[in-house]
Amino acid sequence: MNVESLLIVEDISEAMPSLIRIAQAAFPEARIDMARIMKETRAQVSGNGPWRGGS
């Protein structure tokens, strides 16, 4: 599977490093972006990042 980018949304800051390590291990070539809250996620998906909605 060719995954170019991932968006991890997690509001528990202690969990984020583990989630990043897991994502990097599973998809070493993928760009990983992070958001803490849904407001940040909406900004990422709506066009202020690589996420444009859809595929």
Coordinates of C-alpha atoms in Angstrom, one line a residue, residues 30-53:
A30 CA 4.5 8.8 4.7
R31 CA 4.3 12.5 5.8
I32 CA 2.7 12.7 9.2
D33 CA 0.7 15.7 10.3
M34 CA -0.8 16.1 13.7
A35 CA -3.7 17.9 15.2
R36 CA -4.9 18.1 18.8
I37 CA -8.5 19.2 18.3
M38 CA -11.1 19.0 15.6
K39 CA -10.7 22.7 14.8
E40 CA -7.1 22.1 13.8
T41 CA -8.2 19.0 11.8
R42 CA -10.8 21.0 9.9
A43 CA -8.1 23.6 8.9
Q44 CA -5.8 20.8 7.7
V45 CA -8.6 19.1 5.7
S46 CA -10.1 22.3 4.3
G47 CA -7.0 23.3 2.4
N48 CA -4.4 24.7 4.8
G49 CA -2.3 21.6 4.4
P50 CA -1.9 18.6 2.1
W51 CA -5.4 17.4 3.0
R52 CA -8.0 18.5 0.4
G53 CA -10.8 16.2 1.3

